[in-house]
Amino acid sequence: MALPPSLRPLIVAGDISAPHTLDIFLDYVCPFSAKMSLAIDSVLRPLLGPGGKYEGKVKVIFRPQVQPWHATSTFVHEAGLAVVRVSPQHFWPFSLALFKDQGDYFDQPSLTRTPLEIRANLAKLAGNVFGSDSNLVKEFSSLLEHKGSPNGGNSITDDLKYTVKFSRQNGIHVSPTVLWDGLIANEISSSWGEKEWNEFLAAKINA
């Protein structure tokens, strides 16, 4: 499936030119999405990467799935998209770090925090991923600052709108949801390991 050039870092496994596509819709504050992220990292990236069994055949696109019943979902996805802008190579490491710490952004722990405090925590997490480059953290934070208009959003709002509109037009309601070549693959589960993914890919690619 297509991606704007600016969002190509959302391809987190496989080669951009691979003929098959797994679109995986994930919410940073969804526990099942966190499980799926571990499978992407430990199973799909090795299988689809250099030297992998399915190298050059499949790519994985991380589709941010904002779920507004999670109060911080907008904030955490803005943060992920900000990392895409300032340091694309850190998007996947930041995503894994955010999934690991997702409990800090659940409804109850965030109940008394202001949006500014939540974004400050996300900037701290980004800094841990970026390492010693403090300029990246400053750039990250500046992208999340509100613009001059009282209701104009921030510099990431257009990217966030794209991801929300993409989910809506494809009828995506829950996370994780996985599309294989544009069609929902309901059989895929966040509990899948190497065996299940190998069987799925073998059946699809050799069909």
Short mmCIF file of C-alpha atoms in Angstrom, two decimals:
data_model
loop_
_atom_site.label_atom_id
_atom_site.label_comp_id
_atom_site.label_asym_id
_atom_site.label_seq_id
_atom_site.Cartn_x
_atom_site.Cartn_y
_atom_site.Cartn_z
CA MET A 1 0.00 0.00 0.00
CA ALA A 2 1.12 3.55 -0.67
CA LEU A 3 2.86 5.89 1.74
CA PRO A 4 3.72 9.57 1.41
CA PRO A 5 7.50 9.89 0.95
CA SER A 6 7.81 11.65 4.31
CA LEU A 7 6.33 8.62 6.09
CA ARG A 8 8.43 5.90 4.45
CA PRO A 9 10.26 5.28 7.76
CA LEU A 10 7.00 3.58 8.82
CA ILE A 11 8.28 0.63 6.78
CA VAL A 12 9.83 -1.21 9.71
CA ALA A 13 10.74 -4.54 8.10
CA GLY A 14 11.63 -5.71 4.62
CA ASP A 15 12.51 -3.70 1.54
CA ILE A 16 10.42 -0.85 0.18
CA SER A 17 10.30 -2.54 -3.24
CA ALA A 18 9.03 -5.89 -1.92
CA PRO A 19 5.96 -7.03 -3.89
CA HIS A 20 3.90 -8.09 -0.85
CA THR A 21 2.84 -5.83 2.03
CA LEU A 22 1.81 -6.39 5.62
CA ASP A 23 0.07 -3.28 6.94
CA ILE A 24 0.01 -3.64 10.73
CA PHE A 25 -2.19 -1.17 12.62
CA LEU A 26 -0.85 -0.64 16.13
CA ASP A 27 -1.72 1.63 19.04
CA TYR A 28 1.14 2.49 21.39
CA VAL A 29 -1.12 2.16 24.44
CA CYS A 30 -2.67 -1.17 23.44
CA PRO A 31 -1.18 -4.22 25.24
CA PHE A 32 -1.93 -6.49 22.28
CA SER A 33 -0.12 -4.07 19.97
CA ALA A 34 2.88 -4.26 22.30
CA LYS A 35 2.87 -8.06 21.91
CA MET A 36 2.69 -7.69 18.14
CA SER A 37 5.62 -5.25 18.16
CA LEU A 38 7.79 -7.91 19.81
CA ALA A 39 6.84 -10.39 17.08
CA ILE A 40 7.70 -7.83 14.41
CA ASP A 41 11.10 -7.26 16.00
CA SER A 42 12.05 -10.84 16.85
CA VAL A 43 10.36 -12.75 14.01
CA LEU A 44 9.40 -10.61 11.01
CA ARG A 45 12.43 -8.34 10.82
CA PRO A 46 14.86 -11.30 10.72
CA LEU A 47 12.68 -13.22 8.25
CA LEU A 48 12.29 -10.25 5.89
CA GLY A 49 15.67 -8.60 6.36
CA PRO A 50 19.08 -9.27 4.77
CA GLY A 51 19.72 -12.99 4.62
CA GLY A 52 16.22 -13.79 5.82
CA LYS A 53 14.05 -16.52 4.33
CA TYR A 54 11.70 -13.97 2.73
CA GLU A 55 14.18 -11.21 1.96
CA GLY A 56 12.91 -8.96 -0.82
CA LYS A 57 9.44 -10.54 -0.83
CA VAL A 58 7.49 -8.79 1.93
CA LYS A 59 7.58 -5.41 3.67
CA VAL A 60 5.92 -4.42 6.93
CA ILE A 61 4.34 -0.99 7.37
CA PHE A 62 3.62 0.26 10.88
CA ARG A 63 0.25 2.00 10.64
CA PRO A 64 -0.34 4.27 13.66
CA GLN A 65 -3.82 3.51 14.98
CA VAL A 66 -5.06 6.30 17.22
CA GLN A 67 -7.76 4.92 19.51
CA PRO A 68 -9.43 7.85 21.30
CA TRP A 69 -10.86 5.73 24.11
CA HIS A 70 -7.24 5.67 25.31
CA ALA A 71 -6.81 9.23 26.56
CA THR A 72 -3.12 9.58 25.60
CA SER A 73 -3.30 7.83 22.24
CA THR A 74 -3.10 11.07 20.26
CA PHE A 75 -0.08 12.29 22.24
CA VAL A 76 1.95 9.08 21.90
CA HIS A 77 1.29 8.77 18.18
CA GLU A 78 2.24 12.40 17.65
CA ALA A 79 5.51 11.54 19.37
CA GLY A 80 6.17 8.58 17.09
CA LEU A 81 5.51 10.69 14.02
CA ALA A 82 7.78 13.44 15.38
CA VAL A 83 10.61 10.92 15.59
CA VAL A 84 9.94 10.00 11.95
CA ARG A 85 10.56 13.64 11.09
CA VAL A 86 13.67 14.37 13.15
CA SER A 87 15.50 11.04 13.09
CA PRO A 88 13.91 8.36 10.88
CA GLN A 89 16.43 5.69 11.84
CA HIS A 90 15.29 5.97 15.45
CA PHE A 91 11.58 5.43 14.72
CA TRP A 92 11.55 1.69 15.35
CA PRO A 93 13.81 1.82 18.45
CA PHE A 94 11.63 4.62 19.82
CA SER A 95 8.50 2.60 19.09
CA LEU A 96 9.87 -0.42 20.93
CA ALA A 97 10.85 1.77 23.89
CA LEU A 98 7.39 3.34 23.96
CA PHE A 99 5.68 -0.05 23.82
CA LYS A 100 7.90 -1.21 26.68
CA ASP A 101 6.91 1.82 28.78
CA GLN A 102 3.31 1.99 27.57
CA GLY A 103 1.98 1.50 31.11
CA ASP A 104 3.19 5.01 31.94
CA TYR A 105 0.67 6.32 29.40
CA PHE A 106 -2.33 4.22 30.39
CA ASP A 107 -5.45 6.08 31.51
CA GLN A 108 -4.98 5.83 35.26
CA PRO A 109 -1.30 6.90 35.49
CA SER A 110 -2.05 9.80 33.11
CA LEU A 111 -5.19 10.93 34.88
CA THR A 112 -3.66 13.95 36.62
CA ARG A 113 -1.02 14.83 34.03
CA THR A 114 -1.40 17.77 31.69
CA PRO A 115 -0.71 17.46 27.95
CA LEU A 116 2.51 19.41 28.47
CA GLU A 117 3.65 16.95 31.15
CA ILE A 118 2.83 13.96 28.94
CA ARG A 119 4.78 15.45 26.05
CA ALA A 120 7.70 16.23 28.36
CA ASN A 121 7.80 12.56 29.40
CA LEU A 122 7.76 11.53 25.75
CA ALA A 123 10.62 13.93 25.02
CA LYS A 124 12.61 12.31 27.84
CA LEU A 125 11.95 8.89 26.35
CA ALA A 126 13.00 10.15 22.92
CA GLY A 127 16.19 11.54 24.45
CA ASN A 128 17.01 8.13 25.89
CA VAL A 129 16.67 6.66 22.39
CA PHE A 130 18.52 9.46 20.59
CA GLY A 131 21.48 9.28 22.95
CA SER A 132 23.81 12.23 23.29
CA ASP A 133 22.35 14.41 20.52
CA SER A 134 20.42 17.02 22.51
CA ASN A 135 19.56 18.92 19.33
CA LEU A 136 17.33 16.05 18.24
CA VAL A 137 15.35 16.29 21.47
CA LYS A 138 14.91 20.05 20.99
CA GLU A 139 13.73 19.53 17.42
CA PHE A 140 11.40 16.74 18.57
CA SER A 141 9.86 18.94 21.26
CA SER A 142 9.47 21.92 18.95
CA LEU A 143 7.42 19.84 16.51
CA LEU A 144 4.91 19.13 19.28
CA GLU A 145 4.48 22.75 20.33
CA HIS A 146 1.17 24.33 19.42
CA LYS A 147 1.12 26.72 16.48
CA GLY A 148 -0.08 30.31 16.67
CA SER A 149 -3.73 29.53 15.95
CA PRO A 150 -5.75 28.60 19.06
CA ASN A 151 -6.99 25.45 17.31
CA GLY A 152 -4.24 24.90 14.73
CA GLY A 153 -2.58 21.85 16.20
CA ASN A 154 1.19 21.42 15.84
CA SER A 155 3.70 20.58 13.14
CA ILE A 156 2.79 16.89 13.28
CA THR A 157 -0.98 17.38 12.95
CA ASP A 158 -1.08 16.83 9.17
CA ASP A 159 0.84 13.56 9.48
CA LEU A 160 -1.49 12.47 12.28
CA LYS A 161 -4.52 13.37 10.16
CA TYR A 162 -3.18 11.21 7.34
CA THR A 163 -2.81 8.17 9.58
CA VAL A 164 -6.29 8.63 11.07
CA LYS A 165 -7.91 9.12 7.65
CA PHE A 166 -6.10 6.08 6.26
CA SER A 167 -7.45 3.91 9.07
CA ARG A 168 -10.97 5.26 8.67
CA GLN A 169 -11.18 4.77 4.91
CA ASN A 170 -10.00 1.17 5.36
CA GLY A 171 -12.53 0.47 8.10
CA ILE A 172 -9.93 -0.26 10.77
CA HIS A 173 -11.49 -0.26 14.23
CA VAL A 174 -9.20 -2.12 16.64
CA SER A 175 -5.54 -2.80 17.17
CA PRO A 176 -3.73 -4.78 16.16
CA THR A 177 -5.31 -5.26 12.74
CA VAL A 178 -3.22 -6.70 9.93
CA LEU A 179 -3.73 -6.34 6.18
CA TRP A 180 -2.07 -8.69 3.70
CA ASP A 181 -1.79 -6.96 0.32
CA GLY A 182 -4.62 -4.63 1.27
CA LEU A 183 -7.10 -7.14 2.69
CA ILE A 184 -7.72 -7.77 6.40
CA ALA A 185 -6.15 -11.05 7.54
CA ASN A 186 -8.32 -11.93 10.52
CA GLU A 187 -6.40 -15.10 11.23
CA ILE A 188 -3.30 -13.21 12.33
CA SER A 189 -2.96 -12.92 16.11
CA SER A 190 -0.75 -10.89 18.40
CA SER A 191 0.20 -14.18 20.06
CA TRP A 192 1.78 -15.58 16.88
CA GLY A 193 5.39 -16.68 17.09
CA GLU A 194 7.93 -17.83 14.52
CA LYS A 195 6.06 -21.03 13.66
CA GLU A 196 2.77 -19.31 12.86
CA TRP A 197 4.37 -16.49 10.90
CA ASN A 198 6.47 -18.93 8.87
CA GLU A 199 3.40 -20.99 8.01
CA PHE A 200 1.42 -17.89 7.03
CA LEU A 201 4.16 -16.44 4.84
CA ALA A 202 4.91 -19.77 3.17
CA ALA A 203 1.24 -20.24 2.27
CA LYS A 204 0.84 -16.69 0.94
CA ILE A 205 4.07 -16.39 -0.99
CA ASN A 206 4.03 -19.86 -2.51
CA ALA A 207 0.31 -19.78 -3.37
#
